[in-house]
GROMACS .gro file of C-alpha atoms in nm:
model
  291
    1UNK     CA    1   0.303  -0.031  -3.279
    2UNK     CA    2   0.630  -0.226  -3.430
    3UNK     CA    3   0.453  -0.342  -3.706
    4UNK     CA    4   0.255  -0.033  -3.792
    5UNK     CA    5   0.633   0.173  -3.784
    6UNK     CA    6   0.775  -0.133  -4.016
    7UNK     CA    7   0.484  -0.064  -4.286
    8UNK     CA    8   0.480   0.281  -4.246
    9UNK     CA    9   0.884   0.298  -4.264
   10UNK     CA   10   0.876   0.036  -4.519
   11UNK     CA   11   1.251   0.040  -4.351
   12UNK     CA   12   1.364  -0.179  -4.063
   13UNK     CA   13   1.641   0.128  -3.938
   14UNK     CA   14   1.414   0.380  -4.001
   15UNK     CA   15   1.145   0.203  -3.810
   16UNK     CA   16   1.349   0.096  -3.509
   17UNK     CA   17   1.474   0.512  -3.485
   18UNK     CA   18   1.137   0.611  -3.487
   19UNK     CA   19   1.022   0.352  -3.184
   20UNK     CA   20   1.338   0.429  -2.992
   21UNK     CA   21   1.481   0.054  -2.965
   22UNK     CA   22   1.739  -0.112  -3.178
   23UNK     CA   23   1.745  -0.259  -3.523
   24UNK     CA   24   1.810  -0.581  -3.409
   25UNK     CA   25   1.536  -0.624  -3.171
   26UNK     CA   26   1.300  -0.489  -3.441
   27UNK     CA   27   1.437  -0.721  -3.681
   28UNK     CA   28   1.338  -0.990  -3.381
   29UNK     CA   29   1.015  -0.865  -3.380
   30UNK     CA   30   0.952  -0.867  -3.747
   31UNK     CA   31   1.048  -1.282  -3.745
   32UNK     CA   32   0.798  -1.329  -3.447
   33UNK     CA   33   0.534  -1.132  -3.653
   34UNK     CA   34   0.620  -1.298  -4.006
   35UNK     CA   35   0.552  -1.635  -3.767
   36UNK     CA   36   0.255  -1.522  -3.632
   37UNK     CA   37   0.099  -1.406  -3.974
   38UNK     CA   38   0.279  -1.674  -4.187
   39UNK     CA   39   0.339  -1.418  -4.421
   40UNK     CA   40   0.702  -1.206  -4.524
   41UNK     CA   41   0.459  -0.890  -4.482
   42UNK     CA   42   0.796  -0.726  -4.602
   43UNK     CA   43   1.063  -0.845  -4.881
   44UNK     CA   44   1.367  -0.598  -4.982
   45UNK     CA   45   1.303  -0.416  -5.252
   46UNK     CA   46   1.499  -0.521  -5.627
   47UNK     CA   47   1.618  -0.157  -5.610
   48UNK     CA   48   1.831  -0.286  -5.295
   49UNK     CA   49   1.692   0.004  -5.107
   50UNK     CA   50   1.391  -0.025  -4.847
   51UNK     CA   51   1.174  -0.247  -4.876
   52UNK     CA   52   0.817  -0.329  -5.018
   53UNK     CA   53   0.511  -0.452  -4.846
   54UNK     CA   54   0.335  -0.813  -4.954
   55UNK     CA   55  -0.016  -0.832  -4.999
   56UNK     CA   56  -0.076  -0.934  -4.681
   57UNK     CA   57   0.120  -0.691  -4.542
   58UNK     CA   58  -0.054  -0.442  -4.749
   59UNK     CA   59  -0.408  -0.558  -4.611
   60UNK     CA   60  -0.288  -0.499  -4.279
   61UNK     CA   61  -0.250  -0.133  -4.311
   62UNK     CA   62  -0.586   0.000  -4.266
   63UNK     CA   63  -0.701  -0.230  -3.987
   64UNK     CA   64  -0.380  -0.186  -3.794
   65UNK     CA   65  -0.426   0.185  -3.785
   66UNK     CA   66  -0.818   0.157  -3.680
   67UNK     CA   67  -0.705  -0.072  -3.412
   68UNK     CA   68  -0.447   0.166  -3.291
   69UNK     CA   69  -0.668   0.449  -3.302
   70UNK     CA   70  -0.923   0.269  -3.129
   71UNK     CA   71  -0.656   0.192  -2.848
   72UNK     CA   72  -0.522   0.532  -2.806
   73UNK     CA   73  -0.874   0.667  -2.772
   74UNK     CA   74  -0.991   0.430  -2.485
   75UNK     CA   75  -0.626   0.475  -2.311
   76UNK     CA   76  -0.631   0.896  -2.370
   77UNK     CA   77  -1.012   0.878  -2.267
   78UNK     CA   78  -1.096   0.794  -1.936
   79UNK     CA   79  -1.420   0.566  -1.879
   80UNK     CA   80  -1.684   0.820  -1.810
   81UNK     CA   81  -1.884   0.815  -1.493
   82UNK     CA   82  -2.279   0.915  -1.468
   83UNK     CA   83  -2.400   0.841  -1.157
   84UNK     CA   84  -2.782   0.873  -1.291
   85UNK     CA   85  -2.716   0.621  -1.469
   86UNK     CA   86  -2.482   0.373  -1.371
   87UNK     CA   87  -2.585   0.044  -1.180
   88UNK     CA   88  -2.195   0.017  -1.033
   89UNK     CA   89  -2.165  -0.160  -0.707
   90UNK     CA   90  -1.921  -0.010  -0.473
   91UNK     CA   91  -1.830  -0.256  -0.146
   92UNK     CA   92  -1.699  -0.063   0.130
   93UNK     CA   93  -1.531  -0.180   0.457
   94UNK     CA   94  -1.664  -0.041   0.767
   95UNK     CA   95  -1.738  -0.146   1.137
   96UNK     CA   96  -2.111  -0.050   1.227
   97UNK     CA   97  -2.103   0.224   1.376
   98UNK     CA   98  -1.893   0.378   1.040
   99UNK     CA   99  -2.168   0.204   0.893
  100UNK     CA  100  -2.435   0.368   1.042
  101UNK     CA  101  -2.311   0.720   1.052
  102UNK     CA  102  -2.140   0.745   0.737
  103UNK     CA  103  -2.287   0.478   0.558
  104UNK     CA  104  -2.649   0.525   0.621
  105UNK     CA  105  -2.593   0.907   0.518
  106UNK     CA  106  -2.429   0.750   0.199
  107UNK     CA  107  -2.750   0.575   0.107
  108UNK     CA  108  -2.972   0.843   0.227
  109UNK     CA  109  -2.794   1.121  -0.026
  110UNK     CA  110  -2.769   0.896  -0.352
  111UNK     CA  111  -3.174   0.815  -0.290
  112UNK     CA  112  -3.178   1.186  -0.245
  113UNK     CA  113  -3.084   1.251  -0.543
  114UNK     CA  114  -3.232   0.994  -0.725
  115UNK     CA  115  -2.955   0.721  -0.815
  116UNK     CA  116  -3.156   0.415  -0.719
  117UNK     CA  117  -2.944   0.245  -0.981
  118UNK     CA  118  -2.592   0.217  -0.793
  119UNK     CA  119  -2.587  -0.009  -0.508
  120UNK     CA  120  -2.355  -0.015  -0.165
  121UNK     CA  121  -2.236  -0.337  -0.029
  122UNK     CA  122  -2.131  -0.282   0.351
  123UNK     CA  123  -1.841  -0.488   0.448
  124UNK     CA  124  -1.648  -0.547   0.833
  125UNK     CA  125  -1.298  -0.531   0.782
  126UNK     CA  126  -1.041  -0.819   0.841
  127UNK     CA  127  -0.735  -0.565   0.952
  128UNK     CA  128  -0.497  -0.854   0.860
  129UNK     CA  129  -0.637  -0.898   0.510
  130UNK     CA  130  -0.714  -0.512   0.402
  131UNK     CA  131  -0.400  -0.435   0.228
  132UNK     CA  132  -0.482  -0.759  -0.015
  133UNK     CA  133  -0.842  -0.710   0.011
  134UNK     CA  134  -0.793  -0.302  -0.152
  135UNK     CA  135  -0.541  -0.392  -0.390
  136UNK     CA  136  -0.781  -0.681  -0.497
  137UNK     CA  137  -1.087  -0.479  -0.524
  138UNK     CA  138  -1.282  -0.697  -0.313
  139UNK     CA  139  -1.344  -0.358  -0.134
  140UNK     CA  140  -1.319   0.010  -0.314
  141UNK     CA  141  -1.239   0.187   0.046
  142UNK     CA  142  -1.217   0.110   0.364
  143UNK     CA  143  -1.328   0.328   0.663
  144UNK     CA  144  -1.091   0.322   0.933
  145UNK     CA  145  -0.878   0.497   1.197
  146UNK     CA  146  -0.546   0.643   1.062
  147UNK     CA  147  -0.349   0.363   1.267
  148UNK     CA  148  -0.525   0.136   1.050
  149UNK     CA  149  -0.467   0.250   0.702
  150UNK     CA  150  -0.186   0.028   0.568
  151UNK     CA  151   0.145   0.150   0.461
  152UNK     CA  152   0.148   0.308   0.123
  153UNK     CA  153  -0.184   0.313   0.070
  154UNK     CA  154  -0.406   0.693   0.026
  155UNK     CA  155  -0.577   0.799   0.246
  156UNK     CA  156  -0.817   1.071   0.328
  157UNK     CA  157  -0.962   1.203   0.676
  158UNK     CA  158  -1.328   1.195   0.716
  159UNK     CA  159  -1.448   1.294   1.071
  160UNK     CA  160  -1.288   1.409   1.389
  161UNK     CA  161  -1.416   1.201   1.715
  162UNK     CA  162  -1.418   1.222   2.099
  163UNK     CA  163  -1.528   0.995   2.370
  164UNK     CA  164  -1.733   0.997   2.640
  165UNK     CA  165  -1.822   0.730   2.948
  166UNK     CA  166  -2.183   0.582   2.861
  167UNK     CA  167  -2.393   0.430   3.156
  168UNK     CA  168  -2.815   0.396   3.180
  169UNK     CA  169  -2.985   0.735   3.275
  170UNK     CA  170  -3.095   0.551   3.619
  171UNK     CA  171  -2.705   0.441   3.713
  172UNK     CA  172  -2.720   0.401   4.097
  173UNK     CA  173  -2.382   0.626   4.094
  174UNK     CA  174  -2.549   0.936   4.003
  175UNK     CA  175  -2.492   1.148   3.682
  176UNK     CA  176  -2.194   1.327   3.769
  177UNK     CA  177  -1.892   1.323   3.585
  178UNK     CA  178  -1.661   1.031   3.733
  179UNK     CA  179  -1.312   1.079   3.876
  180UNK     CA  180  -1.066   0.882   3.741
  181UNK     CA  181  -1.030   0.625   4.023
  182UNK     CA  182  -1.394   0.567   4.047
  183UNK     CA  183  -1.403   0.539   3.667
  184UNK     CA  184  -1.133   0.281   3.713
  185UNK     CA  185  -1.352   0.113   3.941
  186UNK     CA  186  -1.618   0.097   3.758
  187UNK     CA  187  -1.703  -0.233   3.518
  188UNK     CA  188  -1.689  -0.208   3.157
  189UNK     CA  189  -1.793  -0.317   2.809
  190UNK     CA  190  -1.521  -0.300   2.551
  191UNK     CA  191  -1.584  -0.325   2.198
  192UNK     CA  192  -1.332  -0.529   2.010
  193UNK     CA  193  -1.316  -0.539   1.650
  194UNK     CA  194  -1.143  -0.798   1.631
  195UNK     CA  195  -1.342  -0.965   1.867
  196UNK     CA  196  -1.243  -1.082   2.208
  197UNK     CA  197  -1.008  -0.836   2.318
  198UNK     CA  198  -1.044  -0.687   2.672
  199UNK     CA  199  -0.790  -0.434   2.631
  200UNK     CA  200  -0.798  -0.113   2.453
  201UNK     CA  201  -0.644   0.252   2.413
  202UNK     CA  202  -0.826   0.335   2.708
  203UNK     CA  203  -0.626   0.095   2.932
  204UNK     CA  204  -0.325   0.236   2.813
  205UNK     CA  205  -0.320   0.552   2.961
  206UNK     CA  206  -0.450   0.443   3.278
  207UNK     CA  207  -0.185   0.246   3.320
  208UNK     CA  208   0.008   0.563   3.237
  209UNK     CA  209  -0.156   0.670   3.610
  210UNK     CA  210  -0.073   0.341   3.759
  211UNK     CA  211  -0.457   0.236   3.748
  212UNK     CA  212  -0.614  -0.084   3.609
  213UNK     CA  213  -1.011  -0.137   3.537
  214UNK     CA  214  -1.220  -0.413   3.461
  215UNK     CA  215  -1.332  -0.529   3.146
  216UNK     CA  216  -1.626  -0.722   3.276
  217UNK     CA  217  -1.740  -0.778   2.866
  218UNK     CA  218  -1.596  -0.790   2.562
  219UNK     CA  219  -1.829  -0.794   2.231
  220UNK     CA  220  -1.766  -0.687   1.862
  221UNK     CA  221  -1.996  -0.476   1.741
  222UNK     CA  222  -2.104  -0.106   1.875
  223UNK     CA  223  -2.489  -0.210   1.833
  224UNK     CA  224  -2.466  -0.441   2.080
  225UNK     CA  225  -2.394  -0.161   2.399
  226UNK     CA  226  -2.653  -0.013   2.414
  227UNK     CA  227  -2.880  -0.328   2.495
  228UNK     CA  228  -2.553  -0.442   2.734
  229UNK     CA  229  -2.597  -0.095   2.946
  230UNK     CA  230  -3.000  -0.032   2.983
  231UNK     CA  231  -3.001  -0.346   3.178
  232UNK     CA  232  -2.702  -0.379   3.382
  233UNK     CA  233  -2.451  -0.112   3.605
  234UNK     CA  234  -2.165  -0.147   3.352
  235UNK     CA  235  -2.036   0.155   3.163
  236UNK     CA  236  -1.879   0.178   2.856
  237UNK     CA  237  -1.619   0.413   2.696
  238UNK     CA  238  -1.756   0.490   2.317
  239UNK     CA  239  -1.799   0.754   2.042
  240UNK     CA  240  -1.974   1.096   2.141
  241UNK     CA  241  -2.130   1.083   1.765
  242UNK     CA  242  -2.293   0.672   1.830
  243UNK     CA  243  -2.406   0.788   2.135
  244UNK     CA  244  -2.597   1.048   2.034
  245UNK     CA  245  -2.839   0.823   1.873
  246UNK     CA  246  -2.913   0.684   2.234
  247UNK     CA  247  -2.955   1.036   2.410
  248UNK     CA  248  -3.304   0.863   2.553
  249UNK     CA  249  -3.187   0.579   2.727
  250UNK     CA  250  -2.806   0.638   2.755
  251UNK     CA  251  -2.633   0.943   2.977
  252UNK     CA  252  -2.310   1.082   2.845
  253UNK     CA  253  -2.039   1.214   3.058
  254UNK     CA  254  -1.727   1.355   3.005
  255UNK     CA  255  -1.455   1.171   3.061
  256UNK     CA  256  -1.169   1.222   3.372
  257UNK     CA  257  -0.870   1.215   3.151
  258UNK     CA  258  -0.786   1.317   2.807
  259UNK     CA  259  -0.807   1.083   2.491
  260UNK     CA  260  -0.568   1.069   2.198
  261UNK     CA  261  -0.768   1.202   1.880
  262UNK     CA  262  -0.957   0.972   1.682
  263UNK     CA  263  -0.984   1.040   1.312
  264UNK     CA  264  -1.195   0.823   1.065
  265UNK     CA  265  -0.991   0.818   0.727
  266UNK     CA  266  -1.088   0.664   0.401
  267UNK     CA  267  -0.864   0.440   0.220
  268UNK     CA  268  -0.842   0.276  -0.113
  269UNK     CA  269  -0.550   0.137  -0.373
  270UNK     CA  270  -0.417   0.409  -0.540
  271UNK     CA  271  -0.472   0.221  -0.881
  272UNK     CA  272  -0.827   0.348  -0.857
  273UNK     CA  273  -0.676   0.714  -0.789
  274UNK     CA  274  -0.829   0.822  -1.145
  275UNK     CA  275  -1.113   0.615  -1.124
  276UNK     CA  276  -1.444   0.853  -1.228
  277UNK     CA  277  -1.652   0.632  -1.037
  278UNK     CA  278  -1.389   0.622  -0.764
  279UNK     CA  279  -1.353   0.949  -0.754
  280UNK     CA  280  -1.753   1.028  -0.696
  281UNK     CA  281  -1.749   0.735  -0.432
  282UNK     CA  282  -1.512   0.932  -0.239
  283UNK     CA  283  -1.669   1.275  -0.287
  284UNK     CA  284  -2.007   1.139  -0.141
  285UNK     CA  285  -1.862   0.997   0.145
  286UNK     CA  286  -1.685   1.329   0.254
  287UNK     CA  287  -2.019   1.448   0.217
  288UNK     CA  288  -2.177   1.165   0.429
  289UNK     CA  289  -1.921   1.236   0.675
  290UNK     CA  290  -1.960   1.625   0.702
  291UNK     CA  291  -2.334   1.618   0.648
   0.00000   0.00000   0.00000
């Protein structure tokens, strides 16, 4: 831009008014670029006003102002995004049981419609390396709860969630609703994310009610559970919309207290915020989520 002004201008003052910076830090400019090219590109004119371009600086003209023009298009122009045609990879960050009710409805509506070409990569999320991880790209969103989404980053809500107590549809207690001291009684599988945690939200506000339970097991992913309950008397404190994909092996029940809200937000960097590709990514999986 500084050397396209200088030719233009054919005037070092007039140049530097018309980029907004000093004459003396254009004048700096013009050294570096006479370095660069080895060339004047301007001398002062023998009428001692202005100055006149060299040959080289003359050749530069034309290219300099395709080249700019070129520029301004591709910044003014966002990439266009066609999803019928595009082979993009987007990686997304996701337990599995995001996975498999968001993510599997993902797949399902882009084959739907016919966009074999872009692909999903399905990711579990290190909470202590997500912040990097987004602002690297290594992932394009990340599915979490809100407590989750880090600081500064956007963020949009997905799904609402509730739980319910899980147990096998032959548990020798019967398939009433538990109270809460025989619920605290009662042993349990806890899933922890990041694996081998036996304390949860869940443990929290029984101790609220001066009660303790007993996490008897402790594994990582959701689609382990269900295995864990057909075959043994523990119970297990999990998503209302996971377990409805059990409904013929696994009894829900409500629970005998009330449970904080769970939300499932998307998150991403906000340096893909006008992303067209981004922006479809995130449209589908509102979709997914509602569908």
């Amino acid at each position: 831009m500084s050397l396209k002004a200088m030719l233009d201008e054919r005037n070092v003052t007039r140049a530097a008014a018309r980029l907004g910076i000093s004459q003396p830090a254009l004048s700096a400019q013009l050294a570096r670029l006479r370095d660069i090219f080895r060339d004047p590109l301007l001398t002062p004119a023998s009428s001692g006003r202005g100055m006149v371009l060299t040959p080289r600086g003359n050749e530069l003209r034309e290219p300099l102002r395709l080249a700019l023009q070129s520029l301004e298009e591709v910044i003014g122009t966002p990439s266009a995004f066609d999803p019928k045609k595009s082979d993009r990879i987007f990686t997304i960050g996701a337990n599995d049981n995001a996975t498999a009710i968001v993510g599997s409805r993902l797949v399902s509506l882009t084959r739907r419609y016919g966009l074999s070409g872009i692909r999903f990569a399905f990711r579990s999320i290190d909470s202590t390396r997500l912040t990097d991880q987004l602002e690297a790209g290594d992932l394009d969103v990340a599915l979490v709860s809100k407590a989750a989404v880090p600081n500064g980053m956007p963020a949009r809500p997905l799904l609402d969630e509730r739980f319910m107590m899980a147990q096998r549809k032959d548990h020798p207690r019967g398939q009433r609703p538990p109270t809460i001291r025989e619920y605290a009684r009662l042993e349990h599988v806890i899933v922890s994310g990041e694996g081998g945690g036996f304390r949860g939200f869940i443990d929290d506000i029984l101790a609220q009610k001066s009660l303790t339970r007993r996490v008897a097991v402790s594994v990582q992913h959701y689609s382990v559970v269900p295995l864990l309950l057909q075959s043994t008397d523990l119970v297990c404190t999990l998503p209302m919309r996971f377990l409805s994909r059990y409904h013929d092996v696994l009894q829900a029940l409500r629970l005998p207290f009330d449970t904080r809200p769970f939300t499932l937000h998307a998150t991403w960097h906000a340096r893909f915020d006008n992303d067209h590709g981004h922006q479809w990514l995130r449209q589908q999986l509102e979709e997914s989520a509602t569908g």
